[in-house]
mmCIF file of C-alpha atoms and ligand atoms in Angstrom:
data_model
loop_
_atom_site.group_PDB
_atom_site.id
_atom_site.type_symbol
_atom_site.label_atom_id
_atom_site.label_comp_id
_atom_site.label_asym_id
_atom_site.label_seq_id
_atom_site.Cartn_x
_atom_site.Cartn_y
_atom_site.Cartn_z
ATOM 1 C CA MET A 22 0.304 0.069 0.033
ATOM 2 C CA GLY A 23 1.017 3.483 -0.753
ATOM 3 C CA LYS A 24 0.453 7.050 0.320
ATOM 4 C CA HIS A 25 -2.276 7.435 -1.689
ATOM 5 C CA LEU A 26 -2.402 4.210 -4.485
ATOM 6 C CA THR A 27 -3.389 0.909 -3.308
ATOM 7 C CA GLU A 28 -0.965 -2.361 -4.453
ATOM 8 C CA GLU A 29 -3.252 -2.981 -7.590
ATOM 9 C CA GLN A 30 -2.879 0.319 -8.702
ATOM 10 C CA ILE A 31 0.810 0.458 -8.557
ATOM 11 C CA LEU A 32 0.931 -2.628 -9.888
ATOM 12 C CA ARG A 33 -1.708 -1.447 -12.885
ATOM 13 C CA PHE A 34 0.055 1.416 -13.469
ATOM 14 C CA ASN A 35 3.691 -0.255 -13.506
ATOM 15 C CA GLU A 36 2.316 -2.664 -16.379
ATOM 16 C CA ASP A 37 -0.252 -0.596 -17.923
ATOM 17 C CA GLY A 38 1.813 2.294 -17.980
ATOM 18 C CA TYR A 39 -1.071 4.513 -16.475
ATOM 19 C CA LEU A 40 -3.620 5.170 -14.265
ATOM 20 C CA PRO A 41 -7.376 5.992 -15.305
ATOM 21 C CA ALA A 42 -9.134 8.918 -14.456
ATOM 22 C CA PHE A 43 -9.008 9.987 -10.170
ATOM 23 C CA PRO A 44 -10.306 13.235 -9.021
ATOM 24 C CA VAL A 45 -7.742 15.961 -8.121
ATOM 25 C CA ALA A 46 -9.869 19.126 -7.808
ATOM 26 C CA SER A 47 -13.352 19.659 -7.697
ATOM 27 C CA PRO A 48 -15.276 21.895 -10.716
ATOM 28 C CA ASP A 49 -15.353 24.991 -7.989
ATOM 29 C CA GLN A 50 -11.786 24.773 -8.069
ATOM 30 C CA ILE A 51 -11.276 24.531 -11.739
ATOM 31 C CA ALA A 52 -13.679 27.213 -12.427
ATOM 32 C CA PRO A 53 -11.762 29.932 -11.860
ATOM 33 C CA MET A 54 -8.049 28.335 -12.874
ATOM 34 C CA ARG A 55 -9.414 28.264 -16.620
ATOM 35 C CA SER A 56 -10.777 31.619 -16.145
ATOM 36 C CA LYS A 57 -7.863 33.285 -15.330
ATOM 37 C CA LEU A 58 -5.714 30.841 -17.896
ATOM 38 C CA GLU A 59 -8.566 32.495 -20.632
ATOM 39 C CA GLU A 60 -7.869 36.047 -19.316
ATOM 40 C CA PHE A 61 -4.294 35.492 -19.489
ATOM 41 C CA GLU A 62 -5.183 34.273 -23.407
ATOM 42 C CA LYS A 63 -7.006 37.284 -24.028
ATOM 43 C CA ASP A 64 -4.192 39.212 -22.651
ATOM 44 C CA ASN A 65 -1.474 37.682 -24.935
ATOM 45 C CA GLY A 66 -2.894 37.652 -28.561
ATOM 46 C CA GLY A 67 -5.068 34.285 -27.848
ATOM 47 C CA VAL A 68 -4.505 30.703 -27.711
ATOM 48 C CA LEU A 69 -1.266 29.797 -26.410
ATOM 49 C CA ARG A 70 2.087 29.510 -28.357
ATOM 50 C CA GLY A 71 5.741 28.615 -27.736
ATOM 51 C CA SER A 72 6.963 29.447 -24.769
ATOM 52 C CA ASN A 73 3.576 31.194 -23.224
ATOM 53 C CA ARG A 74 2.430 27.259 -23.243
ATOM 54 C CA PHE A 75 5.084 25.725 -21.045
ATOM 55 C CA LYS A 76 6.339 26.279 -17.586
ATOM 56 C CA ASN A 77 3.340 28.663 -16.514
ATOM 57 C CA HIS A 78 3.817 27.783 -12.995
ATOM 58 C CA LEU A 79 6.475 30.519 -12.881
ATOM 59 C CA LEU A 80 3.931 33.129 -14.188
ATOM 60 C CA PHE A 81 0.693 32.009 -12.245
ATOM 61 C CA LYS A 82 0.834 31.700 -8.307
ATOM 62 C CA TRP A 83 -2.220 29.055 -8.922
ATOM 63 C CA LEU A 84 -0.275 26.894 -10.861
ATOM 64 C CA SER A 85 2.509 26.889 -8.962
ATOM 65 C CA ASP A 86 0.319 26.035 -5.941
ATOM 66 C CA PHE A 87 -1.436 23.658 -7.655
ATOM 67 C CA ILE A 88 1.253 21.142 -8.754
ATOM 68 C CA ARG A 89 1.772 21.057 -5.249
ATOM 69 C CA THR A 90 -1.547 19.615 -4.427
ATOM 70 C CA PRO A 91 -1.001 17.141 -1.340
ATOM 71 C CA THR A 92 -3.115 14.563 -3.320
ATOM 72 C CA ILE A 93 -1.619 14.895 -6.454
ATOM 73 C CA LEU A 94 1.804 14.514 -4.750
ATOM 74 C CA ASP A 95 0.889 11.445 -2.711
ATOM 75 C CA THR A 96 -0.146 9.750 -6.184
ATOM 76 C CA VAL A 97 3.556 10.736 -7.808
ATOM 77 C CA GLU A 98 5.404 9.770 -4.669
ATOM 78 C CA ASP A 99 3.573 6.236 -4.686
ATOM 79 C CA ILE A 100 5.354 6.333 -8.139
ATOM 80 C CA ILE A 101 8.788 7.716 -8.088
ATOM 81 C CA GLY A 102 9.757 8.169 -4.892
ATOM 82 C CA PRO A 103 9.653 10.945 -1.816
ATOM 83 C CA ASP A 104 12.023 13.588 -3.779
ATOM 84 C CA ILE A 105 9.821 15.390 -6.516
ATOM 85 C CA LEU A 106 10.430 17.988 -9.117
ATOM 86 C CA VAL A 107 8.307 19.263 -11.620
ATOM 87 C CA TRP A 108 10.207 19.811 -14.711
ATOM 88 C CA SER A 109 7.416 21.059 -17.093
ATOM 89 C CA THR A 110 3.993 22.414 -17.088
ATOM 90 C CA ASP A 111 2.357 22.144 -20.751
ATOM 91 C CA TRP A 112 -1.120 23.720 -21.822
ATOM 92 C CA TRP A 113 -2.481 21.194 -24.433
ATOM 93 C CA ILE A 114 -5.294 23.001 -25.530
ATOM 94 C CA LYS A 115 -7.981 22.020 -28.948
ATOM 95 C CA GLU A 116 -10.273 24.658 -29.937
ATOM 96 C CA PRO A 117 -14.004 23.651 -30.525
ATOM 97 C CA ARG A 118 -14.011 21.731 -33.456
ATOM 98 C CA SER A 119 -10.473 22.508 -34.866
ATOM 99 C CA SER A 120 -8.480 20.038 -36.555
ATOM 100 C CA GLN A 121 -5.183 19.838 -34.148
ATOM 101 C CA PHE A 122 -4.038 16.344 -33.052
ATOM 102 C CA VAL A 123 -1.312 14.673 -31.920
ATOM 103 C CA SER A 124 0.365 11.985 -33.419
ATOM 104 C CA TRP A 125 1.166 8.694 -31.572
ATOM 105 C CA HIS A 126 4.439 9.157 -29.688
ATOM 106 C CA GLN A 127 7.166 8.684 -27.024
ATOM 107 C CA ASP A 128 7.914 11.585 -24.482
ATOM 108 C CA SER A 129 11.219 9.624 -23.593
ATOM 109 C CA GLN A 130 12.773 10.139 -26.746
ATOM 110 C CA TYR A 131 12.542 13.721 -26.998
ATOM 111 C CA TRP A 132 13.189 15.523 -23.748
ATOM 112 C CA GLY A 133 17.144 14.354 -23.175
ATOM 113 C CA LEU A 134 16.242 12.994 -19.417
ATOM 114 C CA ASP A 135 18.069 9.926 -18.986
ATOM 115 C CA THR A 136 15.193 8.894 -16.216
ATOM 116 C CA ASP A 137 12.313 6.307 -16.742
ATOM 117 C CA LYS A 138 10.387 7.137 -13.825
ATOM 118 C CA LEU A 139 9.129 10.933 -15.507
ATOM 119 C CA VAL A 140 5.611 10.636 -15.145
ATOM 120 C CA THR A 141 2.816 12.971 -15.995
ATOM 121 C CA VAL A 142 -0.180 13.853 -14.329
ATOM 122 C CA TRP A 143 -2.721 15.127 -16.862
ATOM 123 C CA VAL A 144 -5.292 17.195 -15.428
ATOM 124 C CA ALA A 145 -8.589 18.251 -17.459
ATOM 125 C CA LEU A 146 -9.940 22.096 -17.223
ATOM 126 C CA SER A 147 -12.953 20.856 -19.710
ATOM 127 C CA PRO A 148 -14.095 17.158 -20.253
ATOM 128 C CA SER A 149 -11.839 15.236 -22.379
ATOM 129 C CA THR A 150 -13.788 13.070 -23.960
ATOM 130 C CA LYS A 151 -13.497 10.566 -27.079
ATOM 131 C CA ALA A 152 -15.882 13.351 -29.027
ATOM 132 C CA SER A 153 -13.477 16.029 -27.294
ATOM 133 C CA GLY A 154 -9.807 14.515 -28.372
ATOM 134 C CA CYS A 155 -9.176 12.547 -24.771
ATOM 135 C CA MET A 156 -5.639 11.327 -24.906
ATOM 136 C CA ARG A 157 -5.122 7.486 -26.091
ATOM 137 C CA VAL A 158 -2.542 5.132 -25.051
ATOM 138 C CA LEU A 159 -1.278 2.181 -25.837
ATOM 139 C CA PRO A 160 -0.698 0.109 -22.875
ATOM 140 C CA GLY A 161 2.367 -1.443 -22.116
ATOM 141 C CA SER A 162 3.964 0.007 -24.657
ATOM 142 C CA HIS A 163 6.080 1.558 -21.508
ATOM 143 C CA THR A 164 8.102 -1.811 -21.332
ATOM 144 C CA GLY A 165 8.942 -2.428 -24.971
ATOM 145 C CA PRO A 166 11.501 -1.202 -27.350
ATOM 146 C CA ASP A 167 11.890 2.657 -28.052
ATOM 147 C CA LEU A 168 9.318 2.720 -31.213
ATOM 148 C CA GLN A 169 10.857 4.425 -34.350
ATOM 149 C CA HIS A 170 9.664 7.881 -34.979
ATOM 150 C CA GLU A 171 9.347 9.884 -38.445
ATOM 151 C CA GLU A 172 9.349 14.124 -38.180
ATOM 152 C CA THR A 173 6.733 15.039 -40.112
ATOM 153 C CA TYR A 174 6.192 18.849 -39.063
ATOM 154 C CA HIS A 175 2.313 18.400 -39.746
ATOM 155 C CA ASP A 176 0.533 21.846 -39.224
ATOM 156 C CA ASP A 177 -2.183 20.514 -37.305
ATOM 157 C CA ASN A 178 -0.086 18.325 -35.400
ATOM 158 C CA MET A 179 0.736 19.679 -32.136
ATOM 159 C CA LEU A 180 3.730 18.428 -31.345
ATOM 160 C CA THR A 181 7.249 20.364 -32.095
ATOM 161 C CA ARG A 182 8.111 18.392 -34.372
ATOM 162 C CA GLY A 183 5.062 16.812 -35.557
ATOM 163 C CA GLN A 184 6.796 13.538 -34.614
ATOM 164 C CA GLN A 185 4.895 10.366 -35.320
ATOM 165 C CA ILE A 186 5.176 6.192 -34.529
ATOM 166 C CA THR A 187 3.916 4.435 -37.960
ATOM 167 C CA GLY A 188 2.416 1.366 -37.772
ATOM 168 C CA ILE A 189 0.337 1.398 -33.844
ATOM 169 C CA ASP A 190 -2.271 -1.384 -33.668
ATOM 170 C CA GLU A 191 -5.106 1.639 -33.218
ATOM 171 C CA ASP A 192 -7.130 -1.611 -31.651
ATOM 172 C CA GLN A 193 -4.938 -2.478 -28.628
ATOM 173 C CA ALA A 194 -5.262 1.609 -27.923
ATOM 174 C CA VAL A 195 -6.999 2.749 -25.096
ATOM 175 C CA ASN A 196 -9.122 6.381 -24.365
ATOM 176 C CA LEU A 197 -8.271 8.222 -21.629
ATOM 177 C CA GLU A 198 -11.384 10.013 -20.674
ATOM 178 C CA VAL A 199 -10.968 12.723 -18.175
ATOM 179 C CA ASP A 200 -13.998 14.736 -17.100
ATOM 180 C CA THR A 201 -13.204 18.291 -15.251
ATOM 181 C CA GLY A 202 -11.012 18.527 -12.122
ATOM 182 C CA GLU A 203 -9.784 14.701 -12.692
ATOM 183 C CA ALA A 204 -6.595 13.634 -13.795
ATOM 184 C CA THR A 205 -4.814 10.384 -15.364
ATOM 185 C CA LEU A 206 -1.350 9.489 -14.757
ATOM 186 C CA PHE A 207 0.534 7.750 -17.636
ATOM 187 C CA ALA A 208 4.563 6.643 -17.680
ATOM 188 C CA PHE A 209 7.287 8.469 -19.567
ATOM 189 C CA ARG A 210 7.571 5.864 -22.663
ATOM 190 C CA ILE A 211 4.237 5.033 -23.387
ATOM 191 C CA ALA A 212 3.088 5.857 -26.738
ATOM 192 C CA HIS A 213 0.187 8.252 -26.671
ATOM 193 C CA ALA A 214 -1.337 9.929 -29.158
ATOM 194 C CA SER A 215 -5.403 11.941 -29.493
ATOM 195 C CA HIS A 216 -7.384 13.161 -32.348
ATOM 196 C CA PRO A 217 -9.121 16.532 -32.796
ATOM 197 C CA ASN A 218 -11.997 18.057 -30.898
ATOM 198 C CA GLN A 219 -15.278 17.219 -32.304
ATOM 199 C CA THR A 220 -17.257 19.604 -29.695
ATOM 200 C CA ASP A 221 -18.392 22.844 -28.736
ATOM 201 C CA ASP A 222 -15.885 23.374 -25.801
ATOM 202 C CA ARG A 223 -12.420 23.745 -25.792
ATOM 203 C CA ARG A 224 -11.003 20.476 -24.708
ATOM 204 C CA ILE A 225 -8.437 21.903 -22.477
ATOM 205 C CA GLY A 226 -5.257 19.518 -20.915
ATOM 206 C CA LEU A 227 -2.947 20.545 -18.280
ATOM 207 C CA ALA A 228 0.288 18.210 -18.661
ATOM 208 C CA ILE A 229 2.405 18.635 -15.172
ATOM 209 C CA ARG A 230 5.755 16.457 -15.476
ATOM 210 C CA TYR A 231 6.931 15.197 -12.081
ATOM 211 C CA ILE A 232 10.690 13.510 -11.932
ATOM 212 C CA PRO A 233 13.009 12.515 -9.795
ATOM 213 C CA PRO A 234 16.043 14.544 -8.479
ATOM 214 C CA ASN A 235 18.598 11.852 -9.672
ATOM 215 C CA THR A 236 17.648 12.576 -13.561
ATOM 216 C CA ARG A 237 20.172 13.881 -15.581
ATOM 217 C CA GLN A 238 19.289 16.163 -18.890
ATOM 218 C CA ALA A 239 21.468 15.602 -21.785
ATOM 219 C CA HIS A 240 20.422 18.352 -24.255
ATOM 220 C CA SER A 241 21.408 21.178 -22.240
ATOM 221 C CA ASP A 242 23.730 22.119 -19.112
ATOM 222 C CA GLN A 243 20.827 24.740 -17.979
ATOM 223 C CA ASP A 244 17.581 23.235 -17.824
ATOM 224 C CA SER A 245 16.148 24.100 -14.104
ATOM 225 C CA ALA A 246 13.096 22.244 -12.271
ATOM 226 C CA ALA A 247 10.771 23.200 -9.110
ATOM 227 C CA LEU A 248 11.110 20.820 -5.984
ATOM 228 C CA VAL A 249 8.175 19.902 -5.028
ATOM 229 C CA ARG A 250 7.971 17.730 -2.403
ATOM 230 C CA GLY A 251 11.582 16.227 -0.075
ATOM 231 C CA THR A 252 15.261 17.168 -1.318
ATOM 232 C CA ASP A 253 17.238 17.757 -4.000
ATOM 233 C CA ARG A 254 20.661 15.663 -3.236
ATOM 234 C CA PHE A 255 21.709 15.697 -7.004
ATOM 235 C CA GLY A 256 21.288 19.213 -7.758
ATOM 236 C CA SER A 257 21.354 18.601 -11.558
ATOM 237 C CA PHE A 258 18.255 21.205 -12.687
ATOM 238 C CA GLU A 259 19.165 25.156 -11.402
ATOM 239 C CA PRO A 260 15.990 25.455 -8.949
ATOM 240 C CA GLU A 261 12.759 27.283 -9.822
ATOM 241 C CA PRO A 262 11.815 30.085 -8.192
ATOM 242 C CA GLU A 263 8.291 30.154 -6.429
ATOM 243 C CA PRO A 264 6.200 32.693 -7.943
ATOM 244 C CA ARG A 265 4.903 34.937 -4.660
ATOM 245 C CA TYR A 266 1.760 36.426 -6.723
ATOM 246 C CA ASP A 267 0.539 36.009 -10.316
ATOM 247 C CA PHE A 268 3.313 37.573 -12.379
ATOM 248 C CA ASP A 269 5.776 38.009 -10.277
ATOM 249 C CA PRO A 270 8.995 39.489 -11.580
ATOM 250 C CA VAL A 271 11.494 37.324 -10.594
ATOM 251 C CA ALA A 272 9.575 34.144 -11.623
ATOM 252 C CA VAL A 273 8.704 35.549 -14.511
ATOM 253 C CA GLU A 274 12.551 36.543 -15.677
ATOM 254 C CA PHE A 275 13.613 33.546 -14.668
ATOM 255 C CA HIS A 276 10.664 31.796 -17.104
ATOM 256 C CA ARG A 277 12.053 34.169 -19.782
ATOM 257 C CA LYS A 278 15.730 32.598 -19.701
ATOM 258 C CA THR A 279 13.727 28.879 -19.980
ATOM 259 C CA GLU A 280 12.357 29.951 -23.623
ATOM 260 C CA GLU A 281 15.925 29.287 -25.353
ATOM 261 C CA VAL A 282 16.707 26.472 -22.730
ATOM 262 C CA ARG A 283 13.367 24.826 -23.960
ATOM 263 C CA ARG A 284 14.119 25.356 -27.375
ATOM 264 C CA GLN A 285 17.630 23.692 -27.088
ATOM 265 C CA ILE A 286 16.438 20.640 -25.824
ATOM 266 C CA LEU A 287 12.955 20.286 -28.033
ATOM 267 C CA TYR A 288 15.212 20.235 -30.873
ATOM 268 C CA HIS A 289 18.392 18.787 -30.017
ATOM 269 C CA GLY A 290 19.398 17.465 -33.371
ATOM 270 C CA THR A 291 18.173 19.789 -35.422
ATOM 271 C CA ASP A 292 18.361 23.415 -37.049
ATOM 272 C CA TRP A 293 15.246 24.804 -34.683
ATOM 273 C CA LYS A 294 15.191 28.181 -36.286
ATOM 274 C CA SER A 295 14.127 27.148 -39.415
ATOM 275 C CA HIS A 296 11.104 25.177 -37.047
ATOM 276 C CA ARG A 297 8.316 26.726 -35.673
ATOM 277 C CA THR A 298 7.930 27.537 -31.488
HETATM 278 O O1 LIG B 24 -3.071 16.153 -24.650
HETATM 279 C C1 LIG B 24 -3.131 15.323 -25.415
HETATM 280 O O2 LIG B 24 -3.464 15.222 -26.328
HETATM 281 C C2 LIG B 24 -1.380 14.800 -25.809
HETATM 282 C C3 LIG B 24 -0.614 15.010 -24.677
HETATM 283 C C4 LIG B 24 0.539 14.747 -25.000
HETATM 284 O O3 LIG B 24 1.420 13.985 -25.738
HETATM 285 C C5 LIG B 24 1.464 14.917 -23.405
HETATM 286 O O4 LIG B 24 0.887 15.269 -22.215
HETATM 287 O O5 LIG B 24 2.668 14.428 -23.631
#
């Protein structure tokens, strides 16, 4: 028995590479988060792009608090241990009836992190259903070989390089439907994807990436992370400041610096200047 998960749930996670939806916040807690996010979008030219999609826990105090939610950390601790860093927070927003999609991919092949312990907690700020293009995973793929990706840079693909694994057996895939205020958790190496949003509401997902501090970054020597529980005895990531309030200048300046590092990491091995950011 872990702090939060049963032995059966931990076993399921280890075998399947994901946990189905579990509650992390009430709809009443989520509603103001969505409003603040949408206010930020309105003030910043609409749908978030580029660095505005990433590491927003440095911009918003409410997000910095949210990634430290004790029940989320208890769940993550059962899987990666008591010392926990947040490496990134990423928004995955699909507009109503848009053609945006996410092709099959393994996160572990692109981020330069030498751990297999990274877990993503994917939180729904609006219903993520089959119709709105929920996450799909290939159970057990995290224990298999690294899968071959091709880079398409397709305009509607939400991934930086449009990277895609070919030859996935879609019949084996599982839809991870998640209601507002629920989360699903998945392993670094699991193959996952999602279809377009065919509903009239936005599909808003927040992916929080948790890692143990013994992780190292191979694509940059300037990577950073936020210590959210326990101790960092390794010091491989520059500690990120915790904003004292929304748009705290110290944390905003830190966020600005992470933009270049993010490019170095995500476009490692390519001429990133010729690609979208
Ligand atoms: O939200 C989605 O549809 C995809 C998310 C994803 O690829 C990820 O969190 O790594």
